[in-house]
């Protein structure tokens, strides 16, 4: 009839205004042979995950397409093949290849064959991001027959077009439709959760904050609730991740406006600040959090895995490595400000920016009573918003094997010991012990920053498996622990792990580690001085012998 043809499966449900959007790319470019929309089941054009499939609740497709309709008509990309569940074929392409090959039987593969033939004639195929069509896949043939037909057609395609699989792999790796896919996926995710969807701002550096975030995402996934993560500190300024129990969809951008647009496609959001360390422009994060949390039904929560909102020195240490309490807003200590050729942000400006976020936040979540005091000292006007929710720990008291006989005893230090974790304290203690008669040995169960000197008498085990800790302590004869951290930790899993062994634990009267030690029957507060540590240890040894 001289017009384009649309292949439309009986299980494809088209939204309002679908045909004009589907036709637009081929009307704009005579080289376009076919156009296929995004869908919940359309192989390389599936939302959220390529080659995945999600079952949509009633009304979900129309909500997703309403978001698609707001995307630019330029939200499109060349694809290796169209997908025949909903695919328009141009008249020019049909004039060149007027029929589908009957070798493929009743379905699957014939549209790939047709697309490869028209591509060989110099035409292109387009995946369209601004149209979403629901596909209740498998309804046309039934799942068992579908699998059989797919396997048979795949063998024919591989024989005829041996380069096709590589082209598909390259498309999947590049995913030129990732922005559209992510926008539509976020709309899908928001509809999956009856409550506001959780959007976490985290970093790419690992550590305790990341462990907490991973556990929280996994917990929500088990409840069939997707989560969104905005990640800083990666190759691009922002990574955007959608997590569910079926997979992870990731995109990256340097543009703040694009990030805002992506997140604001979700009508109700719970923005949760986990940690922003590693961002190139961290002084902009408080305003970003406020912007993302704007809107009816949206809220902001600020977590204190460290003290970055209080100071650019996230552990509150001064430039000389000391902790002297919460720095006042007018502090000129260089550790508490950002200075570079590009910008200077004094602590007063940093605190002012974060104060706006604190004021907008629904709650400030901390993980120890020590952190309650520090956050309250910084923002006393927010006292009623501060909630202390200690981390759940799965550390059980381990039965200890009997240590080797050693009258002098052994002091154990647990974890990865760097500067803020007390490497200088350990170095000073080790050198002090080396000069004392009948001094205890020092064993580091973990890793150590070797820029701090240690005598040869110190044993360093390297990384350890917590399940083997009792056996390691027995083999090394550890009789007491030292927690040498010099900053007021927000929560200390390491301290609790040491306390759980039942051995005496020494720590400084500082932060969550001091709090845990003060409350434990085998905890002992000690001054941060080698002589004081040795004196406390000897008293403990004498008590043990008695």
mmCIF file of C-alpha atoms in Angstrom, residues 16-210:
data_model
loop_
_atom_site.group_PDB
_atom_site.id
_atom_site.type_symbol
_atom_site.label_atom_id
_atom_site.label_comp_id
_atom_site.label_asym_id
_atom_site.label_seq_id
_atom_site.Cartn_x
_atom_site.Cartn_y
_atom_site.Cartn_z
ATOM 1 C CA UNK A 16 -1.655 6.793 24.035
ATOM 2 C CA UNK A 17 0.120 8.600 21.198
ATOM 3 C CA UNK A 18 2.375 5.652 20.435
ATOM 4 C CA UNK A 19 2.255 5.565 16.618
ATOM 5 C CA UNK A 20 3.403 9.118 15.938
ATOM 6 C CA UNK A 21 6.396 8.687 18.246
ATOM 7 C CA UNK A 22 7.284 5.332 16.718
ATOM 8 C CA UNK A 23 7.198 6.756 13.170
ATOM 9 C CA UNK A 24 9.067 10.010 13.863
ATOM 10 C CA UNK A 25 12.683 8.712 13.497
ATOM 11 C CA UNK A 26 12.056 7.221 10.048
ATOM 12 C CA UNK A 27 10.198 10.314 8.864
ATOM 13 C CA UNK A 28 13.236 12.376 9.912
ATOM 14 C CA UNK A 29 15.843 10.074 8.321
ATOM 15 C CA UNK A 30 15.217 8.009 5.160
ATOM 16 C CA UNK A 31 18.037 5.628 6.149
ATOM 17 C CA UNK A 32 15.998 4.285 9.090
ATOM 18 C CA UNK A 33 14.618 0.854 8.251
ATOM 19 C CA UNK A 34 12.973 0.047 11.597
ATOM 20 C CA UNK A 35 12.159 1.597 14.974
ATOM 21 C CA UNK A 36 11.515 -0.332 18.213
ATOM 22 C CA UNK A 37 10.395 1.202 21.556
ATOM 23 C CA UNK A 38 11.596 0.414 25.058
ATOM 24 C CA UNK A 39 9.662 -2.232 26.984
ATOM 25 C CA UNK A 40 9.623 -4.439 30.055
ATOM 26 C CA UNK A 41 10.472 -7.468 27.854
ATOM 27 C CA UNK A 42 12.314 -6.629 24.625
ATOM 28 C CA UNK A 43 15.853 -8.120 24.859
ATOM 29 C CA UNK A 44 18.293 -5.223 24.201
ATOM 30 C CA UNK A 45 15.529 -2.629 24.718
ATOM 31 C CA UNK A 46 14.289 -3.928 28.066
ATOM 32 C CA UNK A 47 13.810 -1.708 31.106
ATOM 33 C CA UNK A 48 15.388 -1.931 33.650
ATOM 34 C CA UNK A 49 17.957 -4.548 32.540
ATOM 35 C CA UNK A 50 19.024 -5.620 29.079
ATOM 36 C CA UNK A 51 17.765 -9.145 28.338
ATOM 37 C CA UNK A 52 15.840 -9.163 31.621
ATOM 38 C CA UNK A 53 12.107 -9.175 32.108
ATOM 39 C CA UNK A 54 9.800 -7.635 34.686
ATOM 40 C CA UNK A 55 6.091 -8.159 35.141
ATOM 41 C CA UNK A 56 4.257 -4.838 35.385
ATOM 42 C CA UNK A 57 1.386 -4.107 37.721
ATOM 43 C CA UNK A 58 -1.758 -2.583 36.186
ATOM 44 C CA UNK A 59 -1.142 1.074 35.337
ATOM 45 C CA UNK A 60 2.640 0.815 35.580
ATOM 46 C CA UNK A 61 3.198 0.905 31.802
ATOM 47 C CA UNK A 62 1.227 4.134 31.444
ATOM 48 C CA UNK A 63 3.229 5.750 34.283
ATOM 49 C CA UNK A 64 6.509 4.711 32.662
ATOM 50 C CA UNK A 65 5.393 5.923 29.247
ATOM 51 C CA UNK A 66 4.344 9.265 30.730
ATOM 52 C CA UNK A 67 7.984 9.676 31.744
ATOM 53 C CA UNK A 68 9.167 8.467 28.325
ATOM 54 C CA UNK A 69 6.986 11.049 26.613
ATOM 55 C CA UNK A 70 8.840 13.830 28.433
ATOM 56 C CA UNK A 71 12.162 12.675 26.993
ATOM 57 C CA UNK A 72 13.625 14.327 23.908
ATOM 58 C CA UNK A 73 12.884 12.711 20.526
ATOM 59 C CA UNK A 74 16.675 12.490 20.287
ATOM 60 C CA UNK A 75 16.640 9.847 23.031
ATOM 61 C CA UNK A 76 17.387 7.147 20.480
ATOM 62 C CA UNK A 77 20.296 5.029 19.265
ATOM 63 C CA UNK A 78 21.240 2.697 16.456
ATOM 64 C CA UNK A 79 20.726 -0.941 17.418
ATOM 65 C CA UNK A 80 21.943 -4.213 15.866
ATOM 66 C CA UNK A 81 18.350 -5.342 15.237
ATOM 67 C CA UNK A 82 14.789 -4.365 15.874
ATOM 68 C CA UNK A 83 12.569 -6.448 18.150
ATOM 69 C CA UNK A 84 9.390 -7.727 16.524
ATOM 70 C CA UNK A 85 6.975 -7.423 19.461
ATOM 71 C CA UNK A 86 6.372 -3.777 18.383
ATOM 72 C CA UNK A 87 8.478 -2.681 15.406
ATOM 73 C CA UNK A 88 7.707 -0.298 12.554
ATOM 74 C CA UNK A 89 9.263 -1.146 9.166
ATOM 75 C CA UNK A 90 9.795 1.651 6.635
ATOM 76 C CA UNK A 91 8.359 1.493 3.128
ATOM 77 C CA UNK A 92 11.834 2.024 1.614
ATOM 78 C CA UNK A 93 13.190 -0.970 3.543
ATOM 79 C CA UNK A 94 10.204 -3.124 2.630
ATOM 80 C CA UNK A 95 10.727 -2.247 -1.023
ATOM 81 C CA UNK A 96 14.251 -3.701 -0.713
ATOM 82 C CA UNK A 97 13.323 -6.715 1.442
ATOM 83 C CA UNK A 98 9.576 -7.195 0.973
ATOM 84 C CA UNK A 99 9.057 -10.458 2.880
ATOM 85 C CA UNK A 100 9.963 -12.251 6.088
ATOM 86 C CA UNK A 101 11.775 -15.548 5.661
ATOM 87 C CA UNK A 102 9.426 -18.472 6.339
ATOM 88 C CA UNK A 103 12.400 -20.605 7.406
ATOM 89 C CA UNK A 104 11.801 -19.218 10.898
ATOM 90 C CA UNK A 105 8.339 -20.744 11.168
ATOM 91 C CA UNK A 106 5.715 -19.075 13.352
ATOM 92 C CA UNK A 107 7.941 -16.631 15.145
ATOM 93 C CA UNK A 108 11.285 -15.520 16.631
ATOM 94 C CA UNK A 109 14.247 -14.617 14.480
ATOM 95 C CA UNK A 110 12.554 -13.516 11.265
ATOM 96 C CA UNK A 111 12.756 -9.827 12.245
ATOM 97 C CA UNK A 112 16.477 -10.224 13.029
ATOM 98 C CA UNK A 113 16.998 -11.782 9.610
ATOM 99 C CA UNK A 114 15.068 -8.946 7.931
ATOM 100 C CA UNK A 115 17.017 -6.308 9.895
ATOM 101 C CA UNK A 116 20.377 -7.844 8.943
ATOM 102 C CA UNK A 117 19.388 -7.896 5.266
ATOM 103 C CA UNK A 118 18.279 -4.255 5.268
ATOM 104 C CA UNK A 119 21.390 -3.232 7.225
ATOM 105 C CA UNK A 120 23.508 -4.906 4.531
ATOM 106 C CA UNK A 121 21.708 -2.612 2.059
ATOM 107 C CA UNK A 122 22.969 0.446 3.971
ATOM 108 C CA UNK A 123 19.968 1.109 6.207
ATOM 109 C CA UNK A 124 19.916 1.454 10.016
ATOM 110 C CA UNK A 125 17.706 0.339 12.905
ATOM 111 C CA UNK A 126 16.735 2.570 15.822
ATOM 112 C CA UNK A 127 15.878 1.929 19.455
ATOM 113 C CA UNK A 128 13.537 4.621 20.752
ATOM 114 C CA UNK A 129 13.818 5.917 24.311
ATOM 115 C CA UNK A 130 10.755 8.204 24.368
ATOM 116 C CA UNK A 131 8.193 5.444 23.918
ATOM 117 C CA UNK A 132 7.454 2.554 26.292
ATOM 118 C CA UNK A 133 5.238 -0.371 25.251
ATOM 119 C CA UNK A 134 4.273 -3.098 27.682
ATOM 120 C CA UNK A 135 5.031 -6.641 26.490
ATOM 121 C CA UNK A 136 3.545 -9.601 28.320
ATOM 122 C CA UNK A 137 6.232 -11.795 26.797
ATOM 123 C CA UNK A 138 5.523 -15.430 25.973
ATOM 124 C CA UNK A 139 1.772 -14.904 25.596
ATOM 125 C CA UNK A 140 1.888 -15.269 21.795
ATOM 126 C CA UNK A 141 3.282 -18.803 21.816
ATOM 127 C CA UNK A 142 3.585 -20.084 25.375
ATOM 128 C CA UNK A 143 6.854 -20.308 27.294
ATOM 129 C CA UNK A 144 7.807 -23.905 26.412
ATOM 130 C CA UNK A 145 7.300 -23.399 22.691
ATOM 131 C CA UNK A 146 9.033 -20.036 22.913
ATOM 132 C CA UNK A 147 12.237 -21.605 24.256
ATOM 133 C CA UNK A 148 12.231 -24.236 21.524
ATOM 134 C CA UNK A 149 11.647 -21.675 18.761
ATOM 135 C CA UNK A 150 14.305 -19.321 20.145
ATOM 136 C CA UNK A 151 16.958 -22.042 20.150
ATOM 137 C CA UNK A 152 16.143 -23.058 16.581
ATOM 138 C CA UNK A 153 16.115 -19.492 15.238
ATOM 139 C CA UNK A 154 19.366 -18.639 17.065
ATOM 140 C CA UNK A 155 21.136 -21.426 15.200
ATOM 141 C CA UNK A 156 19.915 -20.070 11.859
ATOM 142 C CA UNK A 157 20.939 -16.475 12.699
ATOM 143 C CA UNK A 158 24.418 -17.522 13.882
ATOM 144 C CA UNK A 159 24.974 -19.483 10.675
ATOM 145 C CA UNK A 160 23.800 -16.691 8.390
ATOM 146 C CA UNK A 161 25.287 -13.739 10.298
ATOM 147 C CA UNK A 162 28.328 -14.844 12.321
ATOM 148 C CA UNK A 163 29.168 -11.212 13.181
ATOM 149 C CA UNK A 164 25.764 -10.561 14.782
ATOM 150 C CA UNK A 165 26.547 -11.839 18.300
ATOM 151 C CA UNK A 166 29.640 -9.600 18.533
ATOM 152 C CA UNK A 167 27.608 -6.577 17.467
ATOM 153 C CA UNK A 168 25.061 -7.313 20.179
ATOM 154 C CA UNK A 169 27.824 -7.682 22.785
ATOM 155 C CA UNK A 170 29.309 -4.330 21.772
ATOM 156 C CA UNK A 171 25.896 -2.679 22.011
ATOM 157 C CA UNK A 172 25.292 -4.138 25.467
ATOM 158 C CA UNK A 173 28.736 -3.023 26.676
ATOM 159 C CA UNK A 174 28.270 0.550 25.400
ATOM 160 C CA UNK A 175 24.502 0.776 26.105
ATOM 161 C CA UNK A 176 23.916 4.063 24.229
ATOM 162 C CA UNK A 177 20.347 4.099 25.574
ATOM 163 C CA UNK A 178 21.431 3.943 29.215
ATOM 164 C CA UNK A 179 20.093 7.423 30.073
ATOM 165 C CA UNK A 180 16.614 6.659 28.750
ATOM 166 C CA UNK A 181 16.749 3.176 30.266
ATOM 167 C CA UNK A 182 17.701 4.642 33.652
ATOM 168 C CA UNK A 183 15.024 7.356 33.554
ATOM 169 C CA UNK A 184 12.307 4.812 32.785
ATOM 170 C CA UNK A 185 13.738 2.321 35.290
ATOM 171 C CA UNK A 186 13.562 4.903 38.079
ATOM 172 C CA UNK A 187 9.892 5.494 37.306
ATOM 173 C CA UNK A 188 9.344 1.735 37.412
ATOM 174 C CA UNK A 189 11.210 1.462 40.714
ATOM 175 C CA UNK A 190 9.262 4.295 42.323
ATOM 176 C CA UNK A 191 6.043 2.475 41.514
ATOM 177 C CA UNK A 192 7.323 -0.742 43.131
ATOM 178 C CA UNK A 193 7.468 0.771 46.619
ATOM 179 C CA UNK A 194 4.280 1.948 48.359
ATOM 180 C CA UNK A 195 6.497 4.218 50.483
ATOM 181 C CA UNK A 196 8.853 6.917 49.166
ATOM 182 C CA UNK A 197 11.733 5.220 47.371
ATOM 183 C CA UNK A 198 15.074 5.376 49.193
ATOM 184 C CA UNK A 199 17.805 7.345 47.408
ATOM 185 C CA UNK A 200 21.215 7.066 49.097
ATOM 186 C CA UNK A 201 24.170 9.384 48.514
ATOM 187 C CA UNK A 202 27.321 7.344 49.109
ATOM 188 C CA UNK A 203 30.943 7.150 48.003
ATOM 189 C CA UNK A 204 33.066 4.724 45.978
ATOM 190 C CA UNK A 205 35.795 4.164 48.578
ATOM 191 C CA UNK A 206 34.569 1.072 50.449
ATOM 192 C CA UNK A 207 34.868 0.820 54.232
ATOM 193 C CA UNK A 208 32.291 0.848 56.998
ATOM 194 C CA UNK A 209 29.805 3.235 55.350
ATOM 195 C CA UNK A 210 29.760 1.061 52.228
#
